[in-house]
Coordinates of C-alpha atoms in Angstrom, one line a residue:
M285 CA -66.7 -72.4 37.4
E286 CA -69.2 -73.9 40.0
F287 CA -70.8 -77.2 39.0
K288 CA -72.5 -78.2 42.3
N289 CA -76.1 -79.1 41.5
K290 CA -75.7 -78.0 37.8
R291 CA -77.2 -80.4 35.2
V292 CA -74.5 -81.6 32.8
L293 CA -75.1 -83.9 29.8
V294 CA -72.0 -85.8 28.7
T295 CA -72.1 -87.8 25.4
G296 CA -69.5 -90.5 24.9
A297 CA -69.4 -90.9 28.7
G298 CA -68.7 -94.6 28.7
Q299 CA -65.0 -94.4 28.1
G300 CA -62.1 -92.2 27.1
I301 CA -62.4 -88.4 27.4
G302 CA -66.1 -88.6 28.2
R303 CA -65.6 -90.9 31.2
C304 CA -62.8 -88.6 32.5
I305 CA -65.2 -85.6 32.2
V306 CA -67.9 -87.5 34.2
E307 CA -65.3 -88.4 36.9
K308 CA -64.2 -84.8 37.3
L309 CA -67.7 -83.4 37.2
S310 CA -68.8 -85.9 39.9
Q311 CA -66.0 -84.5 42.1
H312 CA -67.6 -81.1 41.6
E313 CA -71.0 -82.5 42.6
A314 CA -72.7 -81.9 39.2
I315 CA -75.9 -83.6 38.3
I316 CA -74.7 -85.8 35.4
I317 CA -76.6 -87.4 32.6
A318 CA -74.2 -89.8 30.9
L319 CA -74.8 -91.1 27.4
S320 CA -73.0 -94.0 25.8
K321 CA -73.7 -96.6 23.2
T322 CA -72.3 -99.4 25.2
Q323 CA -74.3 -100.6 28.2
A324 CA -71.3 -102.4 29.8
N325 CA -69.5 -99.1 29.9
L326 CA -72.5 -97.4 31.4
D327 CA -72.8 -100.2 34.0
S328 CA -69.2 -99.7 35.0
L329 CA -69.7 -95.9 35.2
K330 CA -72.8 -96.3 37.3
Q331 CA -70.9 -98.7 39.7
A332 CA -68.1 -96.1 40.1
F333 CA -70.5 -93.1 40.3
P334 CA -73.9 -94.3 41.6
N335 CA -75.4 -90.8 41.4
V336 CA -74.8 -90.5 37.6
Q337 CA -77.9 -91.0 35.5
T338 CA -77.0 -93.2 32.5
V339 CA -78.7 -93.5 29.1
Q340 CA -77.8 -96.0 26.5
V341 CA -78.0 -94.5 23.0
D342 CA -76.0 -94.9 19.8
L343 CA -75.7 -91.4 18.3
Q344 CA -73.9 -92.8 15.2
R345 CA -76.5 -95.1 13.8
G346 CA -80.2 -95.2 12.7
N347 CA -82.1 -91.9 12.7
F348 CA -79.9 -88.8 13.0
I349 CA -80.0 -87.4 16.5
N350 CA -78.5 -84.0 17.1
I351 CA -78.2 -83.7 20.9
S352 CA -77.2 -80.0 20.6
Q353 CA -80.5 -79.2 18.9
V354 CA -82.5 -81.0 21.5
V355 CA -80.6 -79.5 24.4
S356 CA -80.5 -75.9 23.1
K357 CA -84.3 -76.0 22.2
T358 CA -85.0 -77.2 25.8
M359 CA -82.8 -74.4 27.2
I360 CA -84.5 -71.8 25.1
D361 CA -88.0 -73.0 25.9
H362 CA -87.2 -73.0 29.6
K363 CA -85.1 -69.8 29.5
I364 CA -82.1 -71.6 30.8
Q365 CA -78.8 -69.8 30.5
G366 CA -75.7 -72.1 30.1
S367 CA -73.0 -73.5 28.0
I368 CA -72.6 -76.2 25.3
V369 CA -69.0 -77.4 24.9
N370 CA -68.1 -79.5 21.9
V371 CA -65.1 -81.7 22.0
S372 CA -63.3 -81.3 18.7
S373 CA -59.7 -82.0 17.8
I374 CA -56.6 -80.3 16.4
A375 CA -57.3 -82.7 13.5
G376 CA -60.0 -80.2 12.4
K377 CA -57.3 -77.5 12.0
T378 CA -54.4 -79.4 10.4
A379 CA -54.0 -82.1 7.8
L380 CA -53.2 -85.5 9.3
E381 CA -52.3 -88.4 7.0
G382 CA -54.8 -91.2 7.2
H383 CA -57.4 -89.1 9.0
T384 CA -59.5 -87.6 6.1
I385 CA -62.9 -88.4 7.5
Y386 CA -62.0 -87.8 11.1
S387 CA -60.4 -84.4 10.2
A388 CA -63.3 -83.4 8.0
S389 CA -65.8 -84.3 10.8
K390 CA -63.9 -82.2 13.4
A391 CA -63.6 -79.2 11.0
A392 CA -67.3 -79.4 10.4
L393 CA -67.9 -79.5 14.2
D394 CA -65.7 -76.4 14.6
S395 CA -67.8 -74.6 12.0
I396 CA -71.1 -75.8 13.6
T397 CA -69.8 -74.5 17.0
R398 CA -69.1 -71.0 15.6
T399 CA -72.6 -70.9 14.0
M400 CA -74.3 -72.2 17.1
A401 CA -72.5 -69.6 19.2
L402 CA -73.8 -66.9 16.9
E403 CA -77.4 -68.2 16.9
L404 CA -77.7 -69.2 20.5
G405 CA -75.8 -66.1 22.0
P406 CA -79.0 -64.0 22.1
Y407 CA -80.5 -66.6 24.4
N408 CA -77.5 -66.4 26.8
I409 CA -76.3 -69.8 25.7
R410 CA -72.5 -69.9 25.2
V411 CA -71.2 -72.5 22.7
N412 CA -67.5 -73.3 22.6
S413 CA -65.3 -76.2 21.5
V414 CA -62.0 -77.5 22.7
Q415 CA -59.4 -78.9 20.2
P416 CA -56.9 -81.1 22.0
T417 CA -54.0 -82.9 20.5
V418 CA -54.0 -86.6 20.6
V419 CA -55.3 -87.9 23.9
M420 CA -54.1 -91.4 24.8
T421 CA -57.5 -93.0 25.3
Q422 CA -57.9 -96.5 24.0
M423 CA -58.7 -95.0 20.6
G424 CA -55.7 -92.7 20.8
R425 CA -53.4 -95.6 21.6
T426 CA -54.7 -97.6 18.8
G427 CA -54.3 -94.8 16.3
W428 CA -51.0 -93.4 17.4
S429 CA -48.9 -96.2 18.9
D430 CA -46.8 -96.6 15.7
P431 CA -43.7 -94.3 16.3
A432 CA -43.4 -93.6 12.5
K433 CA -46.9 -92.3 12.5
A434 CA -46.7 -90.4 15.8
E435 CA -43.4 -88.6 15.2
P436 CA -44.7 -85.9 12.8
M437 CA -47.6 -85.1 15.1
L438 CA -45.3 -85.1 18.2
A439 CA -43.0 -82.7 16.4
K440 CA -45.9 -80.2 16.2
T441 CA -46.8 -80.7 19.9
P442 CA -45.1 -78.2 22.3
L443 CA -44.7 -80.7 25.1
G444 CA -43.3 -83.3 22.8
R445 CA -45.8 -86.0 24.0
F446 CA -49.5 -86.8 23.7
A447 CA -52.0 -86.0 26.5
E448 CA -53.2 -88.5 28.9
P449 CA -57.0 -88.5 29.8
P450 CA -56.6 -87.2 33.4
E451 CA -54.8 -84.1 32.0
Y452 CA -57.8 -83.5 29.8
Q453 CA -60.0 -83.1 32.9
R454 CA -57.9 -80.1 33.9
V455 CA -58.5 -78.5 30.5
L456 CA -62.3 -78.8 30.8
I457 CA -62.9 -78.2 34.5
V458 CA -61.3 -75.1 35.6
P459 CA -61.8 -74.3 39.3
K460 CA -63.6 -71.1 40.3
S461 CA -61.0 -68.4 40.9
K462 CA -60.9 -66.9 44.3
K463 CA -60.8 -63.1 44.5

């Protein structure tokens, strides 16, 4: 896939998986709009990648903001073909002890993704989600550093280990194949 001069909006861009996505997209010369709730994280991102446009917004509080609705309406209104990729989790597909709310939210996101794909397909807008295992971001390390908690999940993981954020970049950004 070619990203040079393509506009890409990345939510949660200040840290973790979102920041890794921004890093990789910048290597592919995308035009990146990075959203995060933490200004310090955006400042750090802007320092590392000066061409990234940053926007501080807290998508979890106050009035409900559905970025996908805003983006897809803009795409439809301007007849822009493209893709929306939601980052879900394997937690949406399997029961994980102590993760009731997280798992339910990811299962809901998977369902929303399928419905969006159906509704936006006629406008040539693809909607997909990726469902990684645990990625050892700061949040992943906090939640999965206890070996007793991690063992059952690791037993279900083919590689027998959790993913590191740079590996996740390779999942999301697949280079254009040469024919």
